Amino acid sequence: MALVPCGGGEHDQIARDSLARSFTGARHLATVTPEPSLPYGANMDFHLYELTG
């Protein structure tokens, strides 16, 4: 399994595109969004994936 942090807002798309090949065939299990504690755009979402061989 892999836990991938993704920043808020426009940065989510950048992270998804750059990791697309690495996660081909992976299954998204969950998204965890902690309560915001930093200024807008500096907080993170975490995505849990099951990686298959």
Coordinates of C-alpha atoms in Angstrom, one line a residue, residues 1 5-6 8 10 13-15 17 24-25 27-30 35 37-42 47 51-53:
M1 CA 0.0 0.0 0.0
P5 CA 0.0 13.3 0.4
C6 CA -1.5 15.9 -2.0
G8 CA -4.9 21.5 -1.5
E10 CA -4.4 23.5 -7.8
Q13 CA -3.8 18.0 -10.2
I14 CA 0.0 18.4 -10.5
A15 CA 0.6 15.5 -8.1
D17 CA -0.4 13.8 -13.2
T24 CA -1.4 2.5 -13.1
G25 CA -3.5 -0.4 -11.9
R27 CA -6.9 0.9 -6.4
H28 CA -7.8 4.1 -4.5
L29 CA -8.9 2.9 -1.0
A30 CA -9.5 6.2 0.9
E35 CA -8.9 19.5 10.0
S37 CA -4.4 23.9 10.7
L38 CA -2.4 25.9 8.2
P39 CA -3.2 28.8 5.8
Y40 CA -5.3 28.0 2.7
G41 CA -3.4 25.9 0.2
A42 CA -0.8 24.6 2.7
H47 CA -4.8 9.3 -0.4
L51 CA -0.6 -1.2 -5.3
T52 CA -0.7 -4.3 -7.5
G53 CA 2.2 -6.0 -9.1

